[in-house]
mmCIF file of C-alpha atoms and ligand atoms in Angstrom:
data_model
loop_
_atom_site.group_PDB
_atom_site.id
_atom_site.type_symbol
_atom_site.label_atom_id
_atom_site.label_comp_id
_atom_site.label_asym_id
_atom_site.label_seq_id
_atom_site.Cartn_x
_atom_site.Cartn_y
_atom_site.Cartn_z
ATOM 1 C CA MET A 1 155.636 25.696 106.041
ATOM 2 C CA VAL A 2 157.847 24.089 103.445
ATOM 3 C CA ASP A 3 161.616 24.362 103.700
ATOM 4 C CA ALA A 4 163.901 24.101 100.687
ATOM 5 C CA ALA A 5 164.885 20.620 101.901
ATOM 6 C CA THR A 6 161.310 19.268 101.858
ATOM 7 C CA ARG A 7 160.364 20.740 98.496
ATOM 8 C CA SER A 8 159.064 18.250 95.924
ATOM 9 C CA SER A 9 159.965 20.173 92.716
ATOM 10 C CA PRO A 10 163.615 20.574 91.673
ATOM 11 C CA PRO A 11 165.221 23.903 92.642
ATOM 12 C CA ARG A 12 164.862 26.657 90.059
ATOM 13 C CA ASN A 13 167.833 27.707 88.027
ATOM 14 C CA ARG A 14 167.440 31.433 88.565
ATOM 15 C CA GLU A 15 168.298 33.809 85.780
ATOM 16 C CA SER A 16 170.286 36.789 86.853
ATOM 17 C CA GLY A 17 168.102 39.697 87.827
ATOM 18 C CA GLU A 18 164.993 37.518 88.193
ATOM 19 C CA LEU A 19 162.775 38.546 91.090
ATOM 20 C CA LEU A 20 160.536 36.075 92.912
ATOM 21 C CA VAL A 21 157.696 37.265 95.121
ATOM 22 C CA LEU A 22 155.199 35.302 97.203
ATOM 23 C CA GLY A 23 151.769 36.954 97.263
ATOM 24 C CA VAL A 24 149.348 36.369 100.137
ATOM 25 C CA GLU A 25 145.652 37.262 99.824
ATOM 26 C CA SER A 26 143.404 37.189 102.887
ATOM 27 C CA THR A 27 140.990 40.127 102.894
ATOM 28 C CA ALA A 28 137.610 38.365 103.069
ATOM 29 C CA HIS A 29 136.662 34.770 102.257
ATOM 30 C CA THR A 30 139.671 33.579 100.244
ATOM 31 C CA PHE A 31 143.121 32.604 101.456
ATOM 32 C CA GLY A 32 145.319 32.636 98.369
ATOM 33 C CA ALA A 33 149.057 32.267 97.841
ATOM 34 C CA SER A 34 151.057 32.531 94.641
ATOM 35 C CA VAL A 35 154.661 32.783 93.550
ATOM 36 C CA VAL A 36 155.253 35.186 90.679
ATOM 37 C CA SER A 37 158.491 35.751 88.777
ATOM 38 C CA SER A 38 159.622 38.849 86.897
ATOM 39 C CA ARG A 39 160.412 36.522 83.966
ATOM 40 C CA PRO A 40 158.059 34.442 81.765
ATOM 41 C CA PRO A 41 155.966 32.465 82.466
ATOM 42 C CA TYR A 42 155.498 34.943 85.381
ATOM 43 C CA VAL A 43 152.829 33.052 87.338
ATOM 44 C CA LEU A 44 154.538 30.013 88.902
ATOM 45 C CA SER A 45 151.728 28.950 91.221
ATOM 46 C CA ASP A 46 148.191 29.849 92.250
ATOM 47 C CA VAL A 47 146.683 28.101 95.270
ATOM 48 C CA ARG A 48 143.440 29.142 96.965
ATOM 49 C CA SER A 49 141.122 28.030 99.675
ATOM 50 C CA GLN A 50 137.692 29.636 99.970
ATOM 51 C CA TYR A 51 135.336 29.852 102.922
ATOM 52 C CA LYS A 52 131.725 29.266 101.902
ATOM 53 C CA PRO A 53 129.035 29.991 104.480
ATOM 54 C CA SER A 54 126.479 27.186 104.592
ATOM 55 C CA LYS A 55 123.680 29.721 104.960
ATOM 56 C CA GLY A 56 123.538 33.506 105.213
ATOM 57 C CA GLY A 57 126.422 35.841 104.500
ATOM 58 C CA ILE A 58 130.065 35.755 105.555
ATOM 59 C CA LEU A 59 130.499 35.472 109.330
ATOM 60 C CA PRO A 60 133.785 37.361 109.863
ATOM 61 C CA ARG A 61 135.103 35.241 112.756
ATOM 62 C CA GLU A 62 134.093 31.960 111.166
ATOM 63 C CA ALA A 63 135.755 33.070 107.899
ATOM 64 C CA ALA A 64 138.957 34.038 109.698
ATOM 65 C CA ALA A 65 139.095 30.710 111.543
ATOM 66 C CA PHE A 66 138.718 28.901 108.212
ATOM 67 C CA LEU A 67 141.475 31.013 106.623
ATOM 68 C CA ALA A 68 143.830 30.473 109.580
ATOM 69 C CA GLU A 69 143.304 26.723 109.427
ATOM 70 C CA ASN A 70 144.035 26.565 105.688
ATOM 71 C CA ALA A 71 146.800 29.190 105.431
ATOM 72 C CA PRO A 72 149.836 26.970 106.158
ATOM 73 C CA GLY A 73 148.775 24.341 103.607
ATOM 74 C CA VAL A 74 148.024 26.946 100.922
ATOM 75 C CA VAL A 75 151.404 28.675 101.353
ATOM 76 C CA SER A 76 153.273 25.351 101.323
ATOM 77 C CA ARG A 77 151.527 24.227 98.154
ATOM 78 C CA ALA A 78 152.168 27.568 96.417
ATOM 79 C CA LEU A 79 155.915 27.258 97.102
ATOM 80 C CA GLU A 80 155.945 23.583 96.161
ATOM 81 C CA GLU A 81 154.093 24.084 92.860
ATOM 82 C CA ALA A 82 156.469 26.925 91.972
ATOM 83 C CA GLY A 83 159.506 24.846 92.897
ATOM 84 C CA VAL A 84 160.736 27.713 95.039
ATOM 85 C CA GLY A 85 162.043 27.450 98.589
ATOM 86 C CA PRO A 86 161.075 30.266 100.955
ATOM 87 C CA GLY A 87 164.732 31.273 101.267
ATOM 88 C CA GLU A 88 164.853 31.865 97.489
ATOM 89 C CA LEU A 89 162.149 34.547 97.577
ATOM 90 C CA ASP A 90 163.028 38.223 97.241
ATOM 91 C CA ALA A 91 159.968 39.495 99.098
ATOM 92 C CA ILE A 92 156.564 38.645 100.513
ATOM 93 C CA ALA A 93 153.620 40.705 99.320
ATOM 94 C CA VAL A 94 150.480 40.780 101.419
ATOM 95 C CA SER A 95 147.117 42.510 101.000
ATOM 96 C CA LEU A 96 146.760 44.642 104.137
ATOM 97 C CA GLY A 97 143.384 46.188 103.179
ATOM 98 C CA PRO A 98 140.710 47.094 102.497
ATOM 99 C CA GLY A 99 138.806 44.150 103.920
ATOM 100 C CA MET A 100 137.441 42.439 106.998
ATOM 101 C CA GLY A 101 139.584 42.826 110.117
ATOM 102 C CA PRO A 102 139.669 39.198 111.288
ATOM 103 C CA SER A 103 140.504 37.904 107.762
ATOM 104 C CA LEU A 104 143.131 40.592 107.167
ATOM 105 C CA ARG A 105 144.871 39.700 110.420
ATOM 106 C CA VAL A 106 145.374 36.097 109.247
ATOM 107 C CA GLY A 107 147.259 37.154 106.108
ATOM 108 C CA ALA A 108 149.278 39.809 107.932
ATOM 109 C CA THR A 109 150.292 37.319 110.634
ATOM 110 C CA VAL A 110 151.360 34.706 108.093
ATOM 111 C CA ALA A 111 153.388 37.300 106.136
ATOM 112 C CA ARG A 112 155.081 38.664 109.262
ATOM 113 C CA ALA A 113 155.985 35.169 110.460
ATOM 114 C CA LEU A 114 157.490 34.144 107.113
ATOM 115 C CA ALA A 115 159.313 37.455 106.689
ATOM 116 C CA SER A 116 160.859 37.197 110.166
ATOM 117 C CA ARG A 117 161.810 33.532 109.766
ATOM 118 C CA TYR A 118 163.493 33.998 106.373
ATOM 119 C CA GLY A 119 164.709 37.595 106.700
ATOM 120 C CA LEU A 120 162.549 38.825 103.812
ATOM 121 C CA PRO A 121 161.080 42.272 103.184
ATOM 122 C CA ILE A 122 157.295 42.696 103.228
ATOM 123 C CA VAL A 123 155.588 44.619 100.429
ATOM 124 C CA PRO A 124 152.208 46.059 101.489
ATOM 125 C CA VAL A 125 149.570 45.674 98.781
ATOM 126 C CA ASN A 126 146.210 47.393 98.494
ATOM 127 C CA HIS A 127 143.596 44.817 97.462
ATOM 128 C CA ALA A 128 141.780 47.162 95.037
ATOM 129 C CA VAL A 129 145.029 48.157 93.342
ATOM 130 C CA ALA A 130 145.844 44.443 92.986
ATOM 131 C CA HIS A 131 142.531 43.801 91.158
ATOM 132 C CA ILE A 132 143.583 46.538 88.717
ATOM 133 C CA GLU A 133 147.144 45.298 88.264
ATOM 134 C CA ILE A 134 146.149 41.732 87.425
ATOM 135 C CA ALA A 135 143.685 43.082 84.839
ATOM 136 C CA ARG A 136 146.369 45.339 83.291
ATOM 137 C CA PHE A 137 148.772 42.376 83.235
ATOM 138 C CA LEU A 138 146.276 39.986 81.616
ATOM 139 C CA THR A 139 144.798 42.389 79.055
ATOM 140 C CA GLY A 140 147.925 44.348 78.165
ATOM 141 C CA LEU A 141 145.858 47.554 78.410
ATOM 142 C CA ARG A 142 148.386 49.841 80.037
ATOM 143 C CA ASP A 143 146.412 52.986 80.816
ATOM 144 C CA PRO A 144 142.730 52.051 81.124
ATOM 145 C CA LEU A 145 139.694 53.354 82.905
ATOM 146 C CA VAL A 146 138.882 50.770 85.584
ATOM 147 C CA LEU A 147 135.448 49.474 86.555
ATOM 148 C CA TYR A 148 136.015 47.518 89.785
ATOM 149 C CA VAL A 149 132.956 45.570 90.916
ATOM 150 C CA ALA A 150 133.134 43.097 93.780
ATOM 151 C CA GLY A 151 131.421 41.851 96.927
ATOM 152 C CA GLY A 152 132.517 44.866 98.965
ATOM 153 C CA ASN A 153 133.546 47.417 96.330
ATOM 154 C CA THR A 154 132.062 49.284 93.376
ATOM 155 C CA THR A 155 134.453 51.907 92.055
ATOM 156 C CA VAL A 156 135.359 53.616 88.801
ATOM 157 C CA MET A 157 139.023 54.624 88.823
ATOM 158 C CA SER A 158 141.809 55.776 86.596
ATOM 159 C CA HIS A 159 145.456 56.586 87.099
ATOM 160 C CA VAL A 160 146.206 60.293 87.198
ATOM 161 C CA ALA A 161 149.344 61.948 88.578
ATOM 162 C CA GLY A 162 150.920 59.019 90.409
ATOM 163 C CA ARG A 163 147.861 57.304 91.872
ATOM 164 C CA TYR A 164 144.627 55.550 91.023
ATOM 165 C CA ARG A 165 142.008 58.250 91.545
ATOM 166 C CA VAL A 166 138.385 57.422 92.301
ATOM 167 C CA PHE A 167 136.072 58.871 89.650
ATOM 168 C CA GLY A 168 132.864 57.398 91.055
ATOM 169 C CA GLU A 169 131.770 54.802 93.593
ATOM 170 C CA THR A 170 128.803 53.363 95.436
ATOM 171 C CA LEU A 171 127.335 55.543 98.160
ATOM 172 C CA ASP A 172 126.118 52.514 100.104
ATOM 173 C CA ILE A 173 126.343 48.794 99.308
ATOM 174 C CA ALA A 174 128.551 47.240 96.614
ATOM 175 C CA LEU A 175 127.225 45.593 93.450
ATOM 176 C CA GLY A 176 128.204 42.062 94.566
ATOM 177 C CA ASN A 177 126.641 42.672 97.958
ATOM 178 C CA LEU A 178 123.409 43.841 96.279
ATOM 179 C CA LEU A 179 123.181 40.663 94.176
ATOM 180 C CA ASP A 180 124.125 38.358 97.058
ATOM 181 C CA THR A 181 121.846 39.972 99.657
ATOM 182 C CA PHE A 182 118.882 40.022 97.305
ATOM 183 C CA ALA A 183 119.470 36.382 96.344
ATOM 184 C CA ARG A 184 119.734 35.344 99.979
ATOM 185 C CA GLU A 185 116.641 37.259 101.124
ATOM 186 C CA ALA A 186 114.679 35.974 98.134
ATOM 187 C CA GLY A 187 115.616 32.420 99.120
ATOM 188 C CA ILE A 188 117.441 31.578 95.868
ATOM 189 C CA ALA A 189 120.945 31.360 97.421
ATOM 190 C CA PRO A 190 123.357 30.210 98.772
ATOM 191 C CA PRO A 191 125.060 28.890 96.744
ATOM 192 C CA TYR A 192 125.366 32.271 95.050
ATOM 193 C CA ILE A 193 127.262 31.042 91.992
ATOM 194 C CA VAL A 194 126.523 27.775 90.169
ATOM 195 C CA GLY A 195 128.383 26.910 86.971
ATOM 196 C CA GLY A 196 129.779 30.432 86.788
ATOM 197 C CA GLU A 197 126.296 31.957 86.908
ATOM 198 C CA HIS A 198 124.879 34.106 89.717
ATOM 199 C CA ALA A 199 121.538 33.039 91.248
ATOM 200 C CA VAL A 200 120.030 36.401 90.180
ATOM 201 C CA ASP A 201 120.966 35.698 86.534
ATOM 202 C CA ARG A 202 119.584 32.188 86.705
ATOM 203 C CA CYS A 203 116.252 33.447 88.038
ATOM 204 C CA ALA A 204 116.125 36.415 85.634
ATOM 205 C CA ALA A 205 115.634 34.125 82.633
ATOM 206 C CA GLY A 206 112.422 35.041 80.823
ATOM 207 C CA GLY A 207 111.915 38.057 83.088
ATOM 208 C CA LYS A 208 110.312 41.327 81.971
ATOM 209 C CA TYR A 209 110.947 44.904 83.021
ATOM 210 C CA VAL A 210 109.077 46.066 86.149
ATOM 211 C CA LYS A 211 108.294 49.790 86.336
ATOM 212 C CA GLY A 212 109.037 51.782 89.492
ATOM 213 C CA MET A 213 112.272 50.189 90.643
ATOM 214 C CA PRO A 214 114.787 52.971 91.445
ATOM 215 C CA TYR A 215 117.728 53.704 89.153
ATOM 216 C CA VAL A 216 120.051 55.913 91.203
ATOM 217 C CA VAL A 217 123.089 57.662 89.757
ATOM 218 C CA LYS A 218 124.021 60.787 91.731
ATOM 219 C CA GLY A 219 126.734 62.759 89.988
ATOM 220 C CA GLN A 220 129.397 60.108 89.349
ATOM 221 C CA ASP A 221 128.199 57.851 92.162
ATOM 222 C CA VAL A 222 125.729 54.982 92.309
ATOM 223 C CA SER A 223 123.442 53.805 95.104
ATOM 224 C CA PHE A 224 121.912 50.345 95.463
ATOM 225 C CA SER A 225 120.261 50.184 98.877
ATOM 226 C CA GLY A 226 116.922 51.609 97.640
ATOM 227 C CA LEU A 227 116.955 49.134 94.757
ATOM 228 C CA LEU A 228 117.503 46.262 97.185
ATOM 229 C CA THR A 229 114.670 47.327 99.502
ATOM 230 C CA THR A 230 112.223 47.946 96.656
ATOM 231 C CA SER A 231 113.046 44.646 94.951
ATOM 232 C CA LEU A 232 112.369 42.686 98.143
ATOM 233 C CA LYS A 233 109.183 44.650 98.779
ATOM 234 C CA LEU A 234 107.857 43.892 95.264
ATOM 235 C CA LEU A 235 108.661 40.236 95.711
ATOM 236 C CA ARG A 236 106.675 40.131 98.950
ATOM 237 C CA LYS A 237 103.782 41.846 97.148
ATOM 238 C CA GLY A 238 103.669 38.939 94.713
ATOM 239 C CA PHE A 239 105.608 40.226 91.701
ATOM 240 C CA ARG A 240 107.219 37.433 89.672
ATOM 241 C CA LEU A 241 110.712 36.466 90.818
ATOM 242 C CA SER A 242 112.016 36.418 87.240
ATOM 243 C CA ASP A 243 110.738 39.954 86.567
ATOM 244 C CA VAL A 244 112.239 41.367 89.755
ATOM 245 C CA CYS A 245 115.607 39.617 89.180
ATOM 246 C CA TYR A 246 115.739 40.796 85.576
ATOM 247 C CA THR A 247 114.922 44.417 86.445
ATOM 248 C CA LEU A 248 117.267 44.503 89.444
ATOM 249 C CA ARG A 249 120.148 43.218 87.334
ATOM 250 C CA GLU A 250 119.445 45.541 84.386
ATOM 251 C CA ILE A 251 119.217 48.623 86.612
ATOM 252 C CA ALA A 252 122.287 47.772 88.678
ATOM 253 C CA PHE A 253 124.489 46.900 85.696
ATOM 254 C CA SER A 254 123.292 49.863 83.618
ATOM 255 C CA SER A 255 124.062 52.315 86.400
ATOM 256 C CA VAL A 256 127.699 51.200 86.790
ATOM 257 C CA VAL A 257 128.139 51.142 83.008
ATOM 258 C CA GLU A 258 126.725 54.697 82.823
ATOM 259 C CA VAL A 259 129.266 55.979 85.361
ATOM 260 C CA ALA A 260 132.064 54.133 83.544
ATOM 261 C CA GLU A 261 130.956 55.645 80.221
ATOM 262 C CA ARG A 262 131.088 59.120 81.702
ATOM 263 C CA GLY A 263 134.462 58.249 83.218
ATOM 264 C CA LEU A 264 135.811 57.425 79.759
ATOM 265 C CA ALA A 265 134.514 60.706 78.365
ATOM 266 C CA HIS A 266 135.886 62.813 81.244
ATOM 267 C CA THR A 267 139.301 61.199 81.609
ATOM 268 C CA GLY A 268 139.919 60.721 77.887
ATOM 269 C CA LYS A 269 141.228 57.169 78.458
ATOM 270 C CA ASP A 270 140.972 55.039 75.319
ATOM 271 C CA SER A 271 140.468 51.658 76.992
ATOM 272 C CA ILE A 272 138.522 50.096 79.827
ATOM 273 C CA ILE A 273 138.982 47.068 82.065
ATOM 274 C CA LEU A 274 136.402 45.306 84.203
ATOM 275 C CA THR A 275 137.770 43.650 87.336
ATOM 276 C CA GLY A 276 136.690 42.217 90.731
ATOM 277 C CA GLY A 277 134.407 39.266 91.510
ATOM 278 C CA VAL A 278 131.359 40.543 89.581
ATOM 279 C CA ALA A 279 133.570 41.014 86.490
ATOM 280 C CA ALA A 280 133.056 37.262 85.950
ATOM 281 C CA ASN A 281 129.488 38.079 84.905
ATOM 282 C CA ARG A 282 128.888 37.469 81.187
ATOM 283 C CA ILE A 283 125.996 39.926 80.881
ATOM 284 C CA LEU A 284 127.947 42.743 82.521
ATOM 285 C CA ASN A 285 130.885 42.007 80.206
ATOM 286 C CA GLU A 286 128.573 42.313 77.209
ATOM 287 C CA LYS A 287 127.190 45.658 78.418
ATOM 288 C CA VAL A 288 130.700 47.031 78.944
ATOM 289 C CA ARG A 289 131.804 45.703 75.549
ATOM 290 C CA LEU A 290 128.926 47.475 73.775
ATOM 291 C CA MET A 291 129.491 50.721 75.656
ATOM 292 C CA ALA A 292 133.219 50.649 74.855
ATOM 293 C CA LEU A 293 132.445 49.989 71.191
ATOM 294 C CA GLU A 294 130.194 53.062 71.084
ATOM 295 C CA GLN A 295 132.836 55.165 72.801
ATOM 296 C CA GLY A 296 135.594 53.916 70.496
ATOM 297 C CA ALA A 297 137.480 52.500 73.486
ATOM 298 C CA ARG A 298 139.234 49.132 73.671
ATOM 299 C CA PHE A 299 137.885 46.519 76.043
ATOM 300 C CA GLU A 300 139.425 43.146 76.863
ATOM 301 C CA PRO A 301 137.597 40.818 79.256
ATOM 302 C CA ILE A 302 139.643 38.908 81.821
ATOM 303 C CA GLU A 303 139.350 35.211 82.580
ATOM 304 C CA ALA A 304 136.711 34.500 85.231
ATOM 305 C CA ARG A 305 139.185 32.714 87.511
ATOM 306 C CA PHE A 306 141.208 35.929 87.865
ATOM 307 C CA CYS A 307 138.177 38.133 88.616
ATOM 308 C CA GLY A 308 137.675 36.914 92.183
ATOM 309 C CA ASP A 309 140.217 37.224 94.985
ATOM 310 C CA ASN A 310 143.499 35.361 94.496
ATOM 311 C CA GLY A 311 147.144 35.415 95.549
ATOM 312 C CA VAL A 312 148.396 35.994 91.984
ATOM 313 C CA MET A 313 147.143 39.563 91.894
ATOM 314 C CA ILE A 314 148.854 40.308 95.210
ATOM 315 C CA ALA A 315 152.150 38.803 94.010
ATOM 316 C CA ILE A 316 151.997 40.687 90.673
ATOM 317 C CA THR A 317 151.356 44.018 92.381
ATOM 318 C CA GLY A 318 153.919 43.294 95.094
ATOM 319 C CA LEU A 319 156.559 42.461 92.519
ATOM 320 C CA LEU A 320 155.915 45.665 90.561
ATOM 321 C CA ALA A 321 156.025 47.713 93.757
ATOM 322 C CA TYR A 322 159.133 45.958 95.081
ATOM 323 C CA ALA A 323 160.958 46.534 91.781
ATOM 324 C CA HIS A 324 160.172 50.236 92.274
ATOM 325 C CA GLY A 325 161.530 50.456 95.800
ATOM 326 C CA VAL A 326 158.362 49.815 97.811
ATOM 327 C CA SER A 327 158.861 47.638 100.939
ATOM 328 C CA LEU A 328 158.614 47.891 104.722
ATOM 329 C CA ASP A 329 161.856 48.104 106.693
ATOM 330 C CA THR A 330 160.516 45.752 109.388
ATOM 331 C CA PRO A 331 157.756 43.089 109.418
ATOM 332 C CA ARG A 332 156.287 44.799 112.491
ATOM 333 C CA LYS A 333 155.059 47.595 110.221
ATOM 334 C CA ALA A 334 152.849 45.213 108.245
ATOM 335 C CA LEU A 335 149.636 46.422 109.888
ATOM 336 C CA ILE A 336 146.171 45.929 108.473
ATOM 337 C CA ARG A 337 144.048 48.845 107.209
ATOM 338 C CA GLN A 338 140.390 47.882 106.936
ATOM 339 C CA ARG A 339 139.399 51.017 105.030
ATOM 340 C CA TRP A 340 142.518 51.570 102.957
ATOM 341 C CA ARG A 341 141.468 53.419 99.785
ATOM 342 C CA PRO A 342 143.271 52.930 96.467
ATOM 343 C CA ASP A 343 143.719 56.694 96.120
ATOM 344 C CA GLU A 344 145.948 56.631 99.234
ATOM 345 C CA VAL A 345 148.502 54.422 97.465
ATOM 346 C CA ASP A 346 151.379 55.668 95.313
ATOM 347 C CA ALA A 347 151.766 53.600 92.146
ATOM 348 C CA PRO A 348 155.282 54.556 90.989
ATOM 349 C CA TRP A 349 155.473 51.611 88.560
ATOM 350 C CA TYR A 350 152.676 52.970 86.376
ATOM 351 C CA PRO A 351 152.202 52.463 83.404
ATOM 352 C CA LEU A 352 154.606 49.505 83.451
ATOM 353 C CA THR A 353 153.311 45.981 83.916
ATOM 354 C CA LEU A 354 155.208 42.839 84.818
ATOM 355 C CA ARG A 355 155.966 42.246 81.136
ATOM 356 C CA ASP A 356 157.968 45.490 80.966
ATOM 357 C CA LEU A 357 160.364 44.768 83.842
HETATM 358 P P1 AMP B 1 135.239 39.409 95.476
HETATM 359 O O1 AMP B 1 134.654 40.372 96.467
HETATM 360 O O2 AMP B 1 136.177 40.043 94.507
HETATM 361 O O3 AMP B 1 135.769 38.179 96.106
HETATM 362 O O4 AMP B 1 134.005 38.905 94.580
HETATM 363 C C1 AMP B 1 132.934 38.211 95.152
HETATM 364 C C2 AMP B 1 131.648 38.744 94.575
HETATM 365 O O5 AMP B 1 131.587 38.451 93.166
HETATM 366 C C3 AMP B 1 130.422 38.121 95.208
HETATM 367 O O6 AMP B 1 129.489 39.134 95.479
HETATM 368 C C4 AMP B 1 129.898 37.199 94.109
HETATM 369 O O7 AMP B 1 128.512 36.985 94.157
HETATM 370 C C5 AMP B 1 130.288 37.960 92.871
HETATM 371 N N1 AMP B 1 130.339 37.122 91.672
HETATM 372 C C6 AMP B 1 131.157 36.074 91.402
HETATM 373 N N2 AMP B 1 130.870 35.530 90.194
HETATM 374 C C7 AMP B 1 129.829 36.263 89.690
HETATM 375 C C8 AMP B 1 129.062 36.207 88.477
HETATM 376 N N3 AMP B 1 129.294 35.290 87.540
HETATM 377 N N4 AMP B 1 128.081 37.129 88.312
HETATM 378 C C9 AMP B 1 127.832 38.064 89.252
HETATM 379 N N5 AMP B 1 128.516 38.152 90.413
HETATM 380 C C10 AMP B 1 129.492 37.271 90.624
HETATM 381 MG MG1 MG B 2 138.265 41.332 95.827
#
């Protein structure tokens, strides 16, 4: 870890009332650290290190070992780039869930160690809430409907009466998991993403619609496991890869957009944000944009680099929460919660964003 004495940037001249929070992200394959200020330019650093399995999916223990090895360097660089010594921080925010146990434990351990060493409070951050807060911060949409699509999550949410409430979600696998698993089993990945494009998109070029692949929306919820099985079965039967990829993508994206559209109608929200790793997808962005246009709702896409997991979103959320009195009284209480749902988290800062503090 970097001490104030070994810092390369000059010390910051802190304005009165400025809050500085270090955010630590470590829920799955990314170890990210970022220092965020309550004053412009807000984001002072953004350092990440990502585990990439050479073949197959994420191996939890291998991922955690990678994160643990890279954590000290990532935290040091985040402080260095921000020109902030650890003793100058007001709090440490850490994503304690939901996520993979071994990965979560790395971030929690790092946060507890730093908090104990420097006498800092820990702010517990829910990873899903953080994906929402960075999108609200970047787009300026203060009270949106949220479509959160990632490797392990597919949820439509909106803030009602103090919390983000889940309007609809996947009943089985997440959208990112569907795309990744199909790509892997079809032999077109890893790597899953090349030049910002998913392997399924790349192989869908020139594809045509295949009849008989299941489109499943049950009430407000979606389901993708039948779509995955059928797609792989058709491929084995000799259907063209491009046709199966195209149809899989169209069905999967249309089903989440349908639930989001209904969410807009039911909640009466007049804007929508798309967040999480799959939000980097250009075709999904276009579908959401068209749906929002039809519904008369505002939609602002977010930059691809802030769709996937990062420390900035944890620091932003932690700072908002800390400014509203949320922190643990002892680092020992910073315990991971693998299945922590966003609707279990109070969001007392809402509808404020960092720009309103
Ligand atoms: P996260 O779980 O938030 O880290 O997001 C990771 C997921 O986002 C993985 O399933 C990726 O395959 C997916 N992803 C990243 N970029 C894209 C893209 N351009 N199109 C579709 N999925 C993507
Ligand atoms: Mg994520």
